[in-house]
Coordinates of C-alpha atoms and ligand atoms in Angstrom, one line a residue:
M1 CA -36.7 -14.5 -50.1
P2 CA -34.1 -12.1 -51.6
P3 CA -30.6 -13.2 -51.2
Y4 CA -28.6 -11.8 -48.2
H5 CA -25.9 -9.3 -49.1
T6 CA -23.2 -11.4 -47.3
L7 CA -23.1 -15.1 -46.2
L8 CA -20.3 -16.4 -44.0
T9 CA -20.2 -20.2 -44.2
N10 CA -18.4 -23.1 -42.4
A11 CA -17.7 -21.0 -39.4
R12 CA -16.8 -22.1 -35.9
I13 CA -19.2 -19.7 -34.2
L14 CA -18.3 -18.2 -30.9
D15 CA -21.5 -16.4 -30.0
G16 CA -20.0 -14.3 -27.2
T17 CA -21.9 -15.9 -24.3
G18 CA -18.9 -18.1 -23.4
N19 CA -20.8 -21.2 -24.7
P20 CA -18.7 -23.7 -26.7
W21 CA -18.3 -23.0 -30.4
F22 CA -20.6 -24.7 -33.0
Y23 CA -20.4 -25.0 -36.8
G24 CA -22.8 -22.7 -38.6
D25 CA -23.4 -20.2 -41.3
L26 CA -24.2 -16.6 -40.6
A27 CA -26.1 -14.2 -43.0
I28 CA -25.7 -10.4 -42.9
Q29 CA -28.4 -8.1 -44.2
D30 CA -27.7 -4.3 -44.1
D31 CA -26.1 -3.7 -40.7
T32 CA -27.5 -6.6 -38.8
I33 CA -27.2 -10.4 -38.5
A34 CA -30.1 -11.8 -40.5
Q35 CA -29.8 -15.4 -39.6
I36 CA -27.6 -18.0 -38.0
A37 CA -28.1 -21.5 -39.3
P38 CA -26.7 -25.0 -39.7
P39 CA -23.9 -25.2 -42.3
N40 CA -25.0 -25.1 -45.9
S41 CA -28.7 -24.5 -45.1
L42 CA -29.0 -20.9 -46.3
P43 CA -29.6 -19.7 -49.8
A44 CA -26.7 -18.1 -51.7
A45 CA -25.9 -14.5 -51.1
H46 CA -24.6 -11.6 -53.2
R47 CA -21.3 -12.4 -51.6
T48 CA -20.4 -15.7 -49.9
I49 CA -17.2 -16.2 -47.9
D50 CA -16.2 -19.8 -47.0
L51 CA -14.5 -19.5 -43.6
E52 CA -13.2 -23.1 -43.8
G53 CA -13.6 -23.7 -40.1
R54 CA -12.1 -20.5 -38.9
Y55 CA -13.6 -18.8 -35.8
L56 CA -16.3 -16.2 -36.1
S57 CA -17.0 -14.1 -33.1
P58 CA -18.6 -10.7 -32.2
G59 CA -16.3 -7.8 -32.8
F60 CA -14.1 -7.0 -29.8
I61 CA -15.4 -4.2 -27.5
D62 CA -12.5 -2.3 -26.0
I63 CA -13.9 -0.8 -22.8
H64 CA -10.7 1.3 -22.0
T65 CA -9.0 3.4 -24.7
H66 CA -7.7 6.8 -25.2
S67 CA -8.7 7.2 -28.9
D68 CA -10.5 10.5 -28.3
L69 CA -8.3 12.6 -30.6
S70 CA -6.3 9.9 -32.5
I71 CA -9.5 8.8 -34.1
L72 CA -9.9 12.3 -35.6
V73 CA -6.4 12.2 -36.9
N74 CA -6.9 8.7 -38.5
R75 CA -10.6 7.8 -38.9
R76 CA -9.7 4.4 -40.2
A77 CA -8.7 3.3 -36.7
E78 CA -6.1 1.1 -38.2
S79 CA -4.5 -0.5 -35.2
A80 CA -8.0 -1.1 -33.6
V81 CA -9.7 -2.9 -36.6
R82 CA -6.6 -4.9 -37.5
Q83 CA -6.7 -6.5 -34.1
G84 CA -10.5 -7.1 -34.3
A85 CA -11.8 -4.2 -32.2
T86 CA -15.1 -2.9 -33.6
T87 CA -15.9 -0.5 -30.7
H88 CA -13.8 1.8 -28.6
V89 CA -14.8 3.3 -25.3
I90 CA -13.2 6.7 -25.1
G91 CA -12.9 9.4 -22.5
N92 CA -11.1 7.3 -19.9
C93 CA -8.8 8.2 -17.0
G94 CA -10.5 11.6 -16.6
M95 CA -9.5 12.7 -20.1
S96 CA -12.1 13.8 -22.7
P97 CA -11.7 16.7 -25.1
A98 CA -15.1 18.0 -24.2
P99 CA -16.9 19.8 -22.6
I100 CA -14.6 22.9 -23.0
D101 CA -15.1 26.7 -23.3
D102 CA -13.1 29.3 -25.2
A103 CA -11.4 30.6 -22.1
H104 CA -9.9 27.3 -21.1
L105 CA -9.2 25.9 -24.6
P106 CA -5.4 26.7 -24.5
L107 CA -5.2 24.7 -21.2
M108 CA -7.1 21.8 -22.7
K109 CA -4.8 21.8 -25.7
D110 CA -1.7 21.6 -23.3
Y111 CA -3.4 18.8 -21.5
W112 CA -3.6 16.8 -24.7
G113 CA -0.2 17.7 -25.9
L114 CA 1.1 17.6 -29.5
I115 CA -1.9 15.8 -31.0
S116 CA -4.1 18.8 -30.2
E117 CA -2.3 20.8 -32.9
Q118 CA -2.9 18.3 -35.7
P119 CA -5.0 19.8 -38.5
E120 CA -7.7 17.2 -38.2
V121 CA -8.2 18.1 -34.5
N122 CA -9.9 21.5 -35.2
W123 CA -11.6 22.0 -31.8
D124 CA -14.8 23.1 -33.5
W125 CA -16.8 21.6 -30.6
R126 CA -17.4 23.1 -27.2
S127 CA -20.2 20.9 -25.6
F128 CA -20.0 17.1 -25.3
G129 CA -22.8 16.7 -27.8
E130 CA -20.9 18.9 -30.3
Y131 CA -17.8 16.7 -29.9
L132 CA -19.8 13.5 -30.5
Q133 CA -21.3 15.1 -33.6
A134 CA -17.7 16.0 -34.8
L135 CA -16.8 12.3 -34.5
E136 CA -19.9 11.3 -36.3
D137 CA -19.7 13.9 -39.2
G138 CA -16.4 12.7 -40.6
G139 CA -17.2 8.9 -40.1
T140 CA -15.1 6.4 -38.3
A141 CA -14.2 2.8 -39.0
I142 CA -15.2 1.7 -35.6
N143 CA -18.1 2.4 -33.1
L144 CA -17.4 4.8 -30.3
A145 CA -18.9 5.1 -26.9
A146 CA -17.8 8.0 -24.8
L147 CA -17.3 8.9 -21.1
V148 CA -17.0 12.3 -19.8
G149 CA -13.7 13.1 -18.3
H150 CA -13.6 14.6 -14.8
A151 CA -10.5 16.6 -15.8
A152 CA -12.4 18.3 -18.7
L153 CA -15.1 19.3 -16.3
R154 CA -12.5 20.7 -13.9
I155 CA -10.4 22.5 -16.6
T156 CA -13.5 24.1 -18.0
T157 CA -14.6 25.2 -14.6
M158 CA -11.5 26.1 -12.7
G159 CA -8.5 25.5 -14.9
M160 CA -5.7 23.4 -13.4
D161 CA -6.1 24.9 -9.8
D162 CA -4.9 22.7 -7.0
R163 CA -7.8 23.3 -4.6
A164 CA -11.4 22.3 -3.9
P165 CA -14.2 23.9 -6.1
T166 CA -16.4 26.6 -4.7
A167 CA -20.1 25.8 -4.3
K168 CA -20.7 27.8 -7.5
E169 CA -17.9 25.9 -9.4
M170 CA -19.4 22.6 -8.2
G171 CA -22.7 23.6 -9.5
K172 CA -21.2 24.4 -12.9
M173 CA -19.4 21.0 -13.1
E174 CA -22.7 19.2 -12.2
H175 CA -24.5 21.2 -14.8
L176 CA -21.9 20.4 -17.5
L177 CA -21.9 16.7 -16.6
G178 CA -25.7 16.5 -16.7
E179 CA -25.7 18.1 -20.1
S180 CA -23.0 15.7 -21.3
M181 CA -24.9 12.7 -20.0
G182 CA -28.0 14.0 -21.7
A183 CA -26.0 14.2 -25.0
G184 CA -25.1 10.5 -24.8
A185 CA -22.2 10.0 -22.5
F186 CA -22.1 6.5 -20.9
G187 CA -20.7 7.8 -17.6
L188 CA -18.0 9.7 -15.8
S189 CA -14.3 8.8 -15.7
T190 CA -11.6 10.0 -13.3
G191 CA -7.8 9.9 -13.3
L192 CA -6.9 10.5 -9.7
V193 CA -3.1 10.3 -10.0
Y194 CA -3.0 13.0 -12.7
P195 CA -3.5 16.7 -12.3
P196 CA -6.2 18.1 -12.1
G197 CA -7.9 14.8 -11.0
C198 CA -5.5 14.3 -8.1
Y199 CA -6.7 17.6 -6.6
A200 CA -10.3 16.3 -6.1
T201 CA -11.6 15.0 -2.8
T202 CA -13.7 11.9 -2.6
E203 CA -16.7 14.1 -1.8
E204 CA -16.3 16.0 -5.0
I205 CA -16.4 12.8 -7.0
I206 CA -19.4 11.5 -5.1
A207 CA -21.3 14.6 -5.8
L208 CA -20.6 14.3 -9.5
C209 CA -21.4 10.6 -9.5
R210 CA -24.8 11.4 -8.1
V211 CA -25.6 13.3 -11.4
V212 CA -24.3 10.3 -13.4
A213 CA -26.5 8.0 -11.4
Q214 CA -29.6 10.0 -12.3
H215 CA -28.8 9.2 -15.9
N216 CA -28.1 5.5 -15.2
G217 CA -24.4 5.9 -16.2
I218 CA -21.3 4.3 -14.8
Y219 CA -18.3 5.6 -12.9
A220 CA -15.0 4.4 -14.5
T221 CA -11.8 5.2 -12.6
H222 CA -8.1 5.2 -12.8
I223 CA -7.8 5.0 -9.1
R224 CA -5.8 7.2 -6.7
G225 CA -2.7 5.0 -6.8
E226 CA -1.9 1.6 -8.2
R227 CA 1.2 0.9 -6.1
E228 CA 1.8 1.4 -2.4
T229 CA -1.8 2.9 -1.9
I230 CA -3.7 0.6 -4.2
L231 CA -6.0 -1.0 -1.6
D232 CA -7.1 2.3 -0.2
A233 CA -7.6 3.5 -3.7
V234 CA -9.8 0.5 -4.7
A235 CA -11.7 1.0 -1.4
E236 CA -12.3 4.7 -2.3
A237 CA -13.7 3.7 -5.7
I238 CA -16.1 1.3 -4.1
H239 CA -17.1 3.8 -1.5
I240 CA -17.9 6.4 -4.2
G241 CA -20.1 3.9 -6.0
A242 CA -21.9 3.0 -2.8
Q243 CA -22.5 6.6 -1.8
A244 CA -23.7 7.8 -5.2
G245 CA -25.6 4.6 -6.1
L246 CA -24.0 3.7 -9.5
P247 CA -22.0 0.9 -11.0
V248 CA -18.2 1.2 -10.7
Q249 CA -15.7 0.1 -13.4
I250 CA -12.1 0.0 -11.9
S251 CA -9.8 0.7 -14.9
H252 CA -6.6 -1.3 -15.8
N253 CA -6.5 -2.5 -12.3
A254 CA -3.2 -4.5 -12.1
P255 CA -1.0 -3.7 -9.1
K256 CA 2.1 -1.9 -10.2
Y257 CA 5.6 -2.5 -8.8
G258 CA 5.6 -1.4 -5.2
A259 CA 2.1 -2.5 -4.3
P260 CA 2.0 -4.3 -1.0
Q261 CA -0.1 -7.3 -2.0
P262 CA -0.8 -9.3 -5.2
A263 CA -3.8 -8.7 -7.4
S264 CA -6.0 -11.1 -5.3
A265 CA -6.1 -8.5 -2.6
N266 CA -7.8 -5.9 -4.8
L267 CA -10.1 -8.5 -6.2
R268 CA -11.1 -9.5 -2.7
L269 CA -12.4 -6.0 -2.1
V270 CA -14.3 -6.2 -5.4
E271 CA -15.8 -9.6 -4.4
E272 CA -16.8 -8.2 -1.0
A273 CA -18.6 -5.3 -2.6
R274 CA -20.4 -7.5 -5.0
A275 CA -21.5 -9.8 -2.2
R276 CA -23.0 -6.8 -0.5
G277 CA -25.0 -6.2 -3.7
Q278 CA -22.9 -3.4 -5.2
D279 CA -22.1 -3.6 -8.9
V280 CA -18.3 -3.3 -9.3
T281 CA -16.3 -4.7 -12.2
V282 CA -12.7 -4.4 -13.4
D283 CA -10.9 -4.2 -16.7
N284 CA -7.3 -4.9 -17.4
D285 CA -4.8 -5.3 -20.2
V286 CA -2.2 -8.1 -20.4
H287 CA 1.0 -6.1 -20.8
T288 CA 3.5 -5.9 -18.1
D289 CA 5.1 -2.8 -19.4
L290 CA 4.7 0.8 -20.4
G291 CA 6.9 3.0 -22.6
P292 CA 6.9 6.6 -21.2
A293 CA 9.4 9.3 -21.8
L294 CA 12.1 9.1 -19.1
F295 CA 11.4 12.7 -17.9
E296 CA 7.8 11.6 -16.9
G297 CA 9.5 9.8 -14.0
L298 CA 10.6 13.2 -12.5
P299 CA 8.4 14.9 -9.9
Q300 CA 5.2 16.2 -11.5
E301 CA 5.9 19.9 -10.8
L302 CA 9.0 19.7 -13.2
H303 CA 7.1 18.3 -16.2
E304 CA 5.9 21.6 -17.5
R305 CA 9.3 23.3 -17.3
P306 CA 11.3 23.8 -20.5
M307 CA 13.8 21.0 -21.0
D308 CA 16.9 23.2 -20.7
E309 CA 15.7 24.3 -17.3
I310 CA 15.2 20.7 -16.2
A311 CA 18.7 19.8 -17.6
S312 CA 20.4 22.5 -15.6
L313 CA 18.5 21.4 -12.4
L314 CA 19.8 17.9 -13.0
R315 CA 23.3 19.2 -13.6
D316 CA 23.5 20.9 -10.3
P317 CA 24.5 18.4 -7.7
Q318 CA 22.3 19.8 -4.9
S319 CA 19.1 20.0 -6.9
R320 CA 19.9 16.6 -8.5
Q321 CA 20.0 15.1 -4.9
R322 CA 16.8 16.9 -4.0
I323 CA 15.0 15.5 -7.1
K324 CA 16.2 12.1 -6.3
E325 CA 14.9 12.3 -2.8
E326 CA 11.6 13.6 -4.0
I327 CA 11.1 10.7 -6.4
I328 CA 11.9 8.2 -3.6
R329 CA 9.6 10.0 -1.0
D330 CA 6.8 9.9 -3.7
Q331 CA 4.5 12.0 -1.6
K332 CA 2.0 12.9 -4.2
P333 CA 2.1 9.4 -5.5
A334 CA 3.4 9.6 -9.1
F335 CA 2.0 7.4 -11.9
G336 CA 2.7 3.6 -11.9
P337 CA 6.1 3.2 -13.6
V338 CA 7.8 5.6 -11.1
G339 CA 7.6 2.7 -8.6
L340 CA 10.6 1.2 -10.4
L341 CA 12.6 4.3 -9.7
K342 CA 11.4 4.6 -6.1
H343 CA 12.4 1.0 -5.4
A344 CA 15.6 1.0 -7.5
Q345 CA 14.4 -1.7 -10.0
W346 CA 16.8 -0.5 -12.7
H347 CA 17.0 -3.9 -14.3
C348 CA 13.3 -3.5 -15.3
I349 CA 13.8 -0.3 -17.3
T350 CA 15.0 -0.9 -20.8
L351 CA 16.1 2.0 -23.0
L352 CA 13.9 2.2 -26.1
H353 CA 14.5 5.5 -27.8
A354 CA 17.5 7.9 -27.2
P355 CA 18.8 9.5 -30.3
N356 CA 21.9 11.1 -28.7
T357 CA 23.0 8.0 -26.9
P358 CA 22.2 5.2 -29.4
Q359 CA 25.0 3.0 -28.0
Y360 CA 22.8 2.2 -25.0
L361 CA 19.6 1.2 -26.8
G362 CA 18.1 -2.1 -25.7
Q363 CA 20.0 -2.1 -22.5
T364 CA 18.6 -1.9 -19.0
L365 CA 19.5 1.2 -16.8
A366 CA 21.3 -1.2 -14.5
A367 CA 23.5 -2.4 -17.3
I368 CA 24.1 1.1 -18.6
A369 CA 25.1 2.3 -15.1
Q370 CA 27.6 -0.6 -14.9
Q371 CA 29.2 0.3 -18.2
R372 CA 29.4 3.9 -17.3
E373 CA 30.8 2.9 -13.8
Q374 CA 28.1 4.9 -12.0
A375 CA 27.5 3.6 -8.5
D376 CA 24.0 5.1 -8.3
P377 CA 21.8 4.4 -11.4
F378 CA 19.8 7.5 -10.6
D379 CA 22.9 9.4 -12.0
T380 CA 22.5 7.3 -15.2
Y381 CA 18.8 8.0 -15.4
F382 CA 19.4 11.8 -15.0
D383 CA 22.3 11.8 -17.5
L384 CA 20.2 10.1 -20.2
I385 CA 17.5 12.8 -19.7
I386 CA 20.2 15.6 -20.0
A387 CA 21.6 14.0 -23.1
N388 CA 18.2 13.2 -24.9
G389 CA 15.7 15.7 -23.5
H390 CA 12.1 14.8 -24.0
Q391 CA 13.1 12.2 -26.6
A392 CA 14.5 9.6 -24.2
A393 CA 12.0 6.8 -23.6
A394 CA 12.2 3.4 -22.0
I395 CA 10.2 0.3 -21.4
F396 CA 9.2 0.1 -17.8
D397 CA 8.3 -3.5 -16.9
Y398 CA 6.3 -2.7 -13.8
I399 CA 3.6 -5.4 -13.5
D400 CA 3.9 -9.0 -12.3
P401 CA 2.9 -11.5 -15.0
T402 CA 1.4 -13.7 -12.2
D403 CA -1.1 -10.8 -11.4
I404 CA -2.1 -10.6 -15.0
R405 CA -3.0 -14.3 -15.0
T406 CA -5.0 -13.9 -11.7
L407 CA -6.8 -11.0 -13.2
L408 CA -7.6 -12.6 -16.5
Q409 CA -9.2 -15.6 -14.7
H410 CA -11.4 -13.6 -12.4
P411 CA -15.1 -13.5 -13.3
A412 CA -15.4 -9.8 -12.6
V413 CA -12.5 -8.8 -14.9
M414 CA -12.9 -8.0 -18.6
I415 CA -10.1 -7.4 -21.2
C416 CA -9.2 -3.9 -22.3
S417 CA -6.3 -2.5 -24.2
D418 CA -5.7 0.9 -22.4
G419 CA -4.3 1.9 -25.9
E420 CA -5.6 4.0 -28.7
A421 CA -6.3 3.8 -32.4
L422 CA -2.9 4.4 -34.0
A423 CA -1.4 3.7 -37.4
P424 CA 2.1 2.9 -38.5
Y425 CA 2.3 5.9 -40.7
G426 CA 1.7 9.7 -40.3
F427 CA 1.6 11.7 -37.1
L428 CA 0.4 8.7 -35.0
N429 CA 3.8 7.0 -35.8
D430 CA 6.2 9.8 -35.4
P431 CA 8.2 8.6 -33.6
P432 CA 6.8 5.2 -33.3
P433 CA 5.3 5.0 -29.8
Y434 CA 5.8 1.8 -27.9
A435 CA 2.1 0.8 -27.8
P436 CA 1.9 -3.0 -27.9
C437 CA -1.6 -2.8 -26.5
S438 CA -2.8 -0.5 -29.3
Y439 CA -1.8 -3.1 -31.9
G440 CA -1.8 -6.5 -30.2
E441 CA -4.0 -6.7 -27.1
F442 CA -6.7 -9.0 -28.3
P443 CA -4.6 -11.2 -30.6
G444 CA -1.9 -11.4 -27.8
V445 CA -4.5 -12.7 -25.4
L446 CA -5.7 -15.3 -27.9
E447 CA -2.1 -16.3 -28.8
R448 CA -0.4 -16.3 -25.4
Y449 CA -3.2 -16.9 -22.8
V450 CA -5.6 -19.1 -24.9
R451 CA -3.6 -21.1 -27.5
D452 CA 0.0 -21.4 -26.1
D453 CA -0.6 -21.4 -22.4
P454 CA -4.3 -21.8 -21.7
V455 CA -5.1 -19.6 -18.8
L456 CA -8.5 -18.9 -20.3
T457 CA -10.8 -21.0 -22.5
L458 CA -11.3 -19.6 -26.0
E459 CA -15.0 -19.0 -25.3
G460 CA -14.2 -17.5 -21.9
A461 CA -11.7 -15.0 -23.4
I462 CA -14.1 -14.0 -26.2
R463 CA -16.8 -13.4 -23.6
K464 CA -14.5 -11.0 -21.8
M465 CA -13.9 -9.1 -25.1
T466 CA -17.5 -8.9 -26.2
S467 CA -20.7 -9.5 -24.3
F468 CA -19.3 -8.7 -20.9
P469 CA -18.2 -5.2 -21.8
A470 CA -21.2 -4.7 -23.9
S471 CA -23.6 -5.5 -21.0
R472 CA -21.5 -3.5 -18.7
L473 CA -22.1 -0.4 -20.8
G474 CA -25.6 -1.2 -22.0
L475 CA -24.6 -1.1 -25.7
F476 CA -27.8 -1.7 -27.7
N477 CA -28.6 -1.5 -31.4
R478 CA -31.8 0.1 -32.8
K479 CA -33.7 -3.1 -32.5
G480 CA -33.0 -3.2 -28.8
Q481 CA -30.4 -6.0 -29.2
I482 CA -27.4 -6.0 -27.0
R483 CA -24.1 -5.8 -28.9
G484 CA -21.3 -8.3 -28.3
L485 CA -23.5 -11.3 -29.0
L486 CA -24.1 -13.2 -32.3
R487 CA -27.9 -13.4 -32.5
P488 CA -30.4 -12.8 -35.3
S489 CA -31.1 -9.1 -35.6
A490 CA -28.0 -8.2 -33.5
Q491 CA -25.6 -5.7 -34.9
A492 CA -23.2 -7.2 -37.5
D493 CA -19.9 -6.4 -35.7
L494 CA -17.9 -9.5 -36.5
V495 CA -14.4 -10.8 -36.4
V496 CA -13.0 -13.9 -38.3
F497 CA -9.7 -15.2 -37.0
D498 CA -7.5 -18.2 -37.4
L499 CA -6.3 -19.3 -33.9
D500 CA -3.4 -21.4 -35.3
R501 CA -2.1 -18.4 -37.2
I502 CA -2.8 -15.7 -34.7
H503 CA 0.3 -13.7 -33.8
D504 CA 0.7 -10.4 -32.0
R505 CA 3.6 -8.5 -33.6
A506 CA 3.6 -5.5 -31.3
T507 CA 4.5 -7.0 -27.9
N508 CA 8.1 -7.5 -26.6
L509 CA 8.2 -9.8 -23.7
Y510 CA 10.5 -9.2 -20.7
P511 CA 13.5 -9.6 -20.6
H512 CA 13.9 -7.6 -23.8
T513 CA 16.2 -8.6 -26.6
Y514 CA 17.8 -6.0 -28.9
P515 CA 17.1 -5.4 -31.7
F516 CA 13.6 -5.5 -30.4
E517 CA 11.6 -8.3 -31.9
N518 CA 8.3 -6.3 -32.3
Y519 CA 9.3 -2.7 -32.3
P520 CA 8.5 -0.6 -34.2
H521 CA 5.2 -2.5 -34.1
Q522 CA 3.3 -4.2 -36.9
Y523 CA -0.3 -5.3 -37.4
P524 CA -1.1 -8.8 -35.9
E525 CA -1.4 -11.9 -38.1
G526 CA -4.5 -14.1 -38.2
I527 CA -7.2 -11.5 -38.0
D528 CA -8.7 -12.2 -41.5
Y529 CA -12.0 -10.3 -41.7
V530 CA -13.6 -7.6 -39.6
F531 CA -17.2 -6.3 -40.2
V532 CA -18.5 -3.2 -38.5
N533 CA -22.2 -2.7 -38.7
G534 CA -22.4 -5.2 -41.6
E535 CA -19.6 -3.7 -43.7
L536 CA -16.3 -5.3 -44.4
V537 CA -13.5 -3.0 -42.9
V538 CA -10.8 -5.6 -42.9
E539 CA -10.5 -8.1 -45.7
N540 CA -7.8 -10.7 -45.8
G541 CA -5.9 -8.6 -43.2
E542 CA -6.1 -5.4 -45.3
H543 CA -8.2 -2.3 -44.5
T544 CA -10.9 -1.6 -47.1
G545 CA -11.0 2.1 -46.3
L546 CA -14.7 2.0 -45.3
L547 CA -15.9 4.0 -42.3
P548 CA -19.2 2.3 -41.2
G549 CA -18.8 3.0 -37.4
H550 CA -21.5 4.5 -35.3
V551 CA -21.2 7.0 -32.5
L552 CA -23.2 5.2 -29.8
R553 CA -25.2 7.3 -27.4
H554 CA -26.2 6.1 -23.9
G555 CA -29.8 5.8 -23.1
R556 CA -31.0 5.8 -26.7
L557 CA -31.8 2.5 -28.3
R558 CA -31.8 4.0 -31.7
C559 CA -28.5 4.3 -33.6
P560 CA -28.2 7.6 -35.5
S561 CA -28.2 6.1 -39.0
Ligands
ZN1 ZN1 -5.4 5.3 -16.8

């Protein structure tokens, strides 16, 4: 028997099923696992790595990311592989960069913002298949599985119009969606709080989901409100799945501040649907915060205006008052963090980035208001926007940690980052985004919710990061083996970690101290080796520069390579 190319010995093997770990050796040949055997029972390999009792698990499968364009800017997927993620699902929250046509390309670029102007993002693709090909052509360090974004279908068909599609437009969206599914998309995603997704009726989504159902895809949704209206929004998602006859994935489904009931209430709706025989599952990330720009809390219709225009509106006492009232009325529910403004939770908003008012960094808006002797912190909020424009950003702590624990422990909930592949250098770090989930999601779960405060067993946590998302999506290798499990002939996507040393260096827990402990972010500690399709991408915590990832295509057992 020829020697294997790599042999990992003395591992504590977590096979991804949730079963207790066991000691063993694992041999890799080409891109698959050749054998799993008792310790010291396999012949020597070209390369043998003694893991000395460290854990060996399937690579983490991140079912909810926004790496669609960032992976083009940096194909090494630094922040993903350093935290043990070997597969990213992209195209979430209604956002995918394809399909698109020439006429609507400028709108699509606006939609994606600054990243769309990066030289690596050349917009050479139009169809979804061409986009997947563009990902594949340059190589990537991680595997990618893509969803079609509902917003892309709408932008390509009817721009950003706030109206229902005509019958002809509906036919065009269905056609584009069917073509994208045929090219290998895993399903359709929606973002029903963002334009243009928020303009769609339930019926529009059901009609599109019927096309996805014909291709055995899934429906993944950022639901139509995660605060006051969250239960109606979960019910809508379940209704869409029932009507169209397809599995539903409710994305990052923690209630945000302002929700009437704890997470157990949404989960009850999911349980009831499952009891009726409907396949509904949920993903969530474990961070309580988000770090948007301050102006993103303003009413949506202002977002596109030039900043000097926004500033002069905010300087005028009458329009300032009107804007404040509009935020509180929240009639077209704004995205999650705005709940903190609406309900005056100023002590939960911590200033992160504000080049023109550095004296206030690290303080909450409540504290800044007090220092400035402003009775209404709305005035403080508006003044910080006037002073810093688009550059003012804050950490909004808008999720209850108790809900995160409830969600983590629920059998229908898997773990996602809701982040994107970033890097602490180049465009993706300029200025450093507050993105703890992009760097520290999986290590953070292992550190805080498995080791330090065991909300989950180690085996249970690994299952929610590996085989559970893989089976949800139907991620198979060319031998017909499901990913996310350690089995002979399964794909060799692997992570080696040291649970004692594991440390997330990107997350700042609330209440925040200043200077921030973990901002700007750093790579986590304790993720020692990461293999993608049998090749070593992270070695002793450093990136090897290899790009062995595959673009996975739904409905095809065969990988392209
Ligand atoms: Zn989302």
